[in-house]
CSV table of C-alpha atoms and ligand atoms in Angstrom, one decimal:
chain,number,residue,atom,x,y,z
A,1,MET,CA,79.1,117.0,105.4
A,2,ILE,CA,78.2,113.9,107.4
A,3,VAL,CA,77.8,114.5,111.0
A,4,ASN,CA,78.1,111.5,113.2
A,5,SER,CA,76.6,111.4,116.6
A,6,GLU,CA,78.6,108.3,117.3
A,7,ARG,CA,82.2,107.3,117.6
A,8,THR,CA,83.9,103.9,117.4
A,9,ILE,CA,87.0,102.7,119.1
A,10,ALA,CA,88.6,99.5,117.7
A,11,LEU,CA,91.1,97.9,120.0
A,12,THR,CA,93.1,94.7,119.8
A,13,CYS,CA,92.3,92.7,122.9
A,14,PRO,CA,95.3,91.3,124.8
A,15,ALA,CA,93.3,88.4,126.1
A,16,CYS,CA,91.7,86.9,122.9
A,17,GLN,CA,93.8,88.8,120.3
A,18,GLY,CA,90.7,89.8,118.5
A,19,ILE,CA,89.7,93.3,117.4
A,20,GLN,CA,86.9,94.6,119.5
A,21,GLN,CA,84.9,97.6,118.2
A,22,HIS,CA,83.2,99.8,120.7
A,23,THR,CA,80.6,102.2,119.4
A,24,PHE,CA,79.1,104.9,121.7
A,25,SER,CA,77.2,108.1,121.5
A,26,LEU,CA,79.2,111.3,122.1
A,27,PHE,CA,76.7,112.1,124.8
A,28,SER,CA,77.3,109.0,126.8
A,29,ILE,CA,80.9,110.0,127.8
A,30,SER,CA,81.1,111.7,131.1
A,31,GLN,CA,83.7,111.9,133.9
A,32,LYS,CA,82.5,108.6,135.0
A,33,PRO,CA,84.7,106.1,133.2
A,34,LEU,CA,83.0,104.1,130.4
A,35,GLN,CA,84.3,100.5,130.6
A,36,LEU,CA,85.5,99.0,127.3
A,37,MET,CA,84.6,95.4,127.5
A,38,CYS,CA,85.7,92.9,124.9
A,39,ASP,CA,83.1,90.2,123.8
A,40,CYS,CA,85.4,87.7,125.4
A,41,GLY,CA,84.8,89.2,128.8
A,42,PHE,CA,88.1,91.0,129.2
A,43,SER,CA,88.1,94.7,130.2
A,44,GLN,CA,90.3,96.5,127.8
A,45,GLY,CA,90.2,99.7,129.8
A,46,HIS,CA,88.1,102.8,130.0
A,47,LEU,CA,87.2,106.1,128.4
A,48,ARG,CA,86.2,109.2,130.2
A,49,ARG,CA,85.9,113.0,129.9
A,50,LEU,CA,88.6,114.9,131.7
A,51,ASN,CA,88.2,118.7,131.6
A,52,LYS,CA,88.8,119.6,127.9
A,53,HIS,CA,90.2,116.2,127.1
A,54,PHE,CA,89.2,112.7,126.7
A,55,GLU,CA,91.2,110.1,128.5
A,56,LEU,CA,91.7,106.7,127.0
A,57,ASP,CA,93.2,104.2,129.4
A,58,VAL,CA,93.7,100.8,127.8
A,59,LEU,CA,95.9,97.7,127.8
A,60,SER,CA,98.0,97.2,124.7
A,61,ILE,CA,98.4,93.8,123.0
A,62,GLU,CA,101.6,93.3,125.0
A,63,GLY,CA,99.7,93.9,128.2
A,64,ASP,CA,101.2,97.3,128.9
A,65,ARG,CA,99.0,100.0,130.2
A,66,ALA,CA,98.7,102.9,127.8
A,67,ARG,CA,97.1,106.2,128.6
A,68,ILE,CA,96.2,108.7,125.9
A,69,LEU,CA,94.8,112.2,126.3
A,70,LEU,CA,92.9,113.5,123.3
A,71,PRO,CA,91.8,117.1,123.0
A,72,ARG,CA,88.1,117.6,122.5
A,73,HIS,CA,88.3,118.9,118.9
A,74,GLN,CA,90.4,115.9,117.9
A,75,PHE,CA,88.1,113.5,119.6
A,76,PHE,CA,85.0,114.9,118.0
A,77,GLY,CA,86.4,116.2,114.7
A,78,MET,CA,88.9,113.8,113.3
A,79,PRO,CA,87.2,111.1,111.1
A,80,LEU,CA,90.0,108.7,112.0
A,81,ILE,CA,92.8,108.6,114.5
A,82,HIS,CA,95.4,105.8,114.6
A,83,LEU,CA,96.0,105.2,118.3
A,84,LEU,CA,99.6,104.5,119.2
A,85,SER,CA,100.9,103.4,122.5
A,86,PRO,CA,103.0,106.3,124.1
A,87,VAL,CA,105.2,103.6,125.7
A,88,SER,CA,106.0,101.2,122.8
A,89,GLY,CA,104.8,103.2,119.8
A,90,LEU,CA,102.9,100.2,118.6
A,91,SER,CA,99.4,100.3,117.3
A,92,LEU,CA,96.6,100.1,119.9
A,93,GLY,CA,93.8,100.5,117.4
A,94,TYR,CA,91.7,103.2,115.9
A,95,LEU,CA,89.2,105.8,117.0
A,96,GLY,CA,86.8,107.7,114.7
A,97,ASP,CA,83.4,107.8,113.1
A,98,PRO,CA,82.0,104.3,112.8
A,99,PRO,CA,82.2,103.9,109.0
A,100,SER,CA,85.8,105.1,108.9
A,101,VAL,CA,86.8,102.8,111.6
A,102,ALA,CA,84.9,99.9,110.0
A,103,GLY,CA,86.6,100.7,106.8
A,104,VAL,CA,90.1,100.6,108.2
A,105,VAL,CA,89.3,97.5,110.2
A,106,LEU,CA,88.2,95.8,106.9
A,107,ALA,CA,91.2,97.1,104.9
A,108,GLY,CA,93.7,96.5,107.7
A,109,PRO,CA,96.7,94.3,107.0
A,110,ALA,CA,96.3,92.2,110.1
A,111,ASP,CA,94.0,89.3,109.1
A,112,SER,CA,92.6,89.3,112.6
A,113,PHE,CA,91.1,92.7,111.7
A,114,LEU,CA,88.9,91.0,109.1
A,115,GLU,CA,86.2,89.0,110.7
A,116,ALA,CA,84.5,87.3,107.8
A,117,ASP,CA,81.2,87.1,109.6
A,118,ASP,CA,81.1,90.9,110.4
A,119,PHE,CA,79.7,91.6,106.9
A,120,ALA,CA,77.8,89.7,104.3
A,121,ASN,CA,80.4,90.8,101.7
A,122,PRO,CA,83.3,92.8,103.1
A,123,GLU,CA,84.5,93.9,99.7
A,124,VAL,CA,81.2,95.4,98.7
A,125,MET,CA,80.7,97.0,102.1
A,126,ARG,CA,84.1,98.7,101.8
A,127,ASP,CA,83.2,100.0,98.3
A,128,VAL,CA,79.8,101.3,99.4
A,129,LEU,CA,81.3,103.1,102.4
A,130,LYS,CA,84.0,104.6,100.2
A,131,ALA,CA,81.4,105.8,97.7
A,132,LEU,CA,79.4,107.4,100.6
A,133,GLU,CA,82.5,109.0,102.0
A,134,ASP,CA,83.3,110.5,98.6
A,135,LEU,CA,79.7,111.9,98.3
A,136,ALA,CA,79.9,113.3,101.8
A,137,THR,CA,83.2,114.9,101.2
A,138,HIS,CA,81.6,116.8,98.3
A,139,ASP,CA,78.5,117.7,100.3
A,140,LYS,CA,76.4,115.5,98.1
A,141,ILE,CA,74.4,113.8,101.0
A,142,ARG,CA,71.7,115.8,102.6
A,143,CYS,CA,68.2,115.7,103.9
A,144,ASP,CA,65.5,118.0,102.6
A,145,CYS,CA,64.3,118.9,106.1
A,146,ASP,CA,65.1,122.2,107.8
A,147,HIS,CA,68.2,121.0,109.7
A,148,SER,CA,69.9,118.3,107.7
A,149,SER,CA,72.2,116.3,110.0
A,150,ILE,CA,73.1,113.0,108.5
A,151,GLY,CA,74.7,110.1,110.4
A,152,ILE,CA,75.5,106.7,109.1
A,153,ASP,CA,74.9,103.3,110.6
A,154,VAL,CA,76.7,100.2,109.3
A,155,TYR,CA,75.1,96.8,109.5
A,156,PHE,CA,75.9,93.3,108.3
A,157,ASP,CA,74.5,93.7,104.8
A,158,GLN,CA,73.4,97.3,104.5
A,159,VAL,CA,74.1,100.9,105.5
A,160,GLU,CA,71.6,103.3,106.8
A,161,LEU,CA,71.8,107.1,106.4
A,162,VAL,CA,69.8,108.7,109.2
A,163,CYS,CA,68.9,112.3,109.6
A,164,ALA,CA,69.3,113.1,113.3
A,165,TYR,CA,66.9,116.1,113.0
A,166,CYS,CA,63.8,114.6,111.4
A,167,GLY,CA,64.5,110.9,111.7
A,168,SER,CA,64.4,110.2,108.0
A,169,VAL,CA,66.2,107.0,107.0
A,170,VAL,CA,67.6,105.7,103.7
A,171,ARG,CA,68.7,102.1,103.5
A,172,ILE,CA,71.4,101.2,101.1
A,173,GLY,CA,72.1,97.5,100.4
A,174,ALA,CA,75.8,96.6,100.7
A,175,SER,CA,76.1,92.9,100.0
A,176,THR,CA,75.8,92.3,96.2
A,177,ARG,CA,77.5,93.3,93.0
A,178,GLN,CA,74.3,95.1,92.0
A,179,HIS,CA,74.5,97.2,95.2
A,180,GLN,CA,78.1,98.1,94.4
A,181,GLU,CA,77.2,99.1,90.8
A,182,ARG,CA,74.1,101.0,92.0
A,183,ILE,CA,76.0,103.2,94.5
A,184,ALA,CA,78.7,103.9,91.9
A,185,ARG,CA,76.1,105.6,89.7
A,186,VAL,CA,74.8,107.9,92.4
A,187,ASP,CA,75.9,111.5,92.1
A,188,GLU,CA,73.9,112.9,95.0
A,189,ILE,CA,71.6,111.6,97.8
A,190,VAL,CA,68.8,113.9,98.9
A,191,MET,CA,66.7,112.4,101.6
A,192,GLU,CA,63.0,113.1,101.9
A,193,PRO,CA,62.1,114.3,105.4
A,194,CYS,CA,60.7,111.6,107.7
A,195,THR,CA,60.3,108.8,105.2
A,196,SER,CA,62.0,105.4,104.8
A,197,LEU,CA,62.9,104.3,101.4
A,198,PHE,CA,65.1,101.8,99.8
A,199,LEU,CA,67.7,103.3,97.5
A,200,GLY,CA,66.5,101.0,94.7
A,201,GLU,CA,63.1,102.6,94.7
A,202,TRP,CA,64.5,106.0,95.3
A,203,LEU,CA,66.6,105.7,92.2
A,204,LYS,CA,63.7,104.8,89.9
A,205,PRO,CA,62.8,108.4,88.8
A,206,LEU,CA,66.4,109.0,87.8
A,207,THR,CA,66.8,106.0,85.5
B,301,ZN,ZN1,88.9,89.8,124.0
B,302,ZN,ZN1,66.0,115.5,108.0
């Protein structure tokens, strides 16, 4: 089971019409509102903790204010939530663990979702994330240390699996056809405690 210490919110910005992704640590949200700033400088709204809920207060693409209260377990536990405006019922964006949100943003029908320069090869990235998600679903990603707790970080051309307990990192290339084929052959990923390896080297003993 992949445990993410981070969440991502992807919101359509009413000012520049772009999709802005905000990634934050679960521990950084308090009762003090966390401002969600778009790269264009527009403040999309805020996020804060409110007793047993999380309050998301944002502006929709139509410029209407939308306030959503999410119970704790949903906010922490759901891999992906489609955020709908309680007023208009229209999509505001997505909230969830970073790879799931990145995946839906890549796969999204709106072409504004797909920023060509976000990833070296969006198609390969989507396949690699999907493969990792499948492995995680079947408990096939773990660290050999005492308290395996694997998070995932997504970059321009690679993905990093990080053990939050021992700091072990595995980098997985996600930009070429070879990367795509390599990950498709992997049945299980067992991370060595506190080391940093490329998946290519790591696979050698198995081939
Ligand atoms: Zn903007
Ligand atoms: Zn570990």
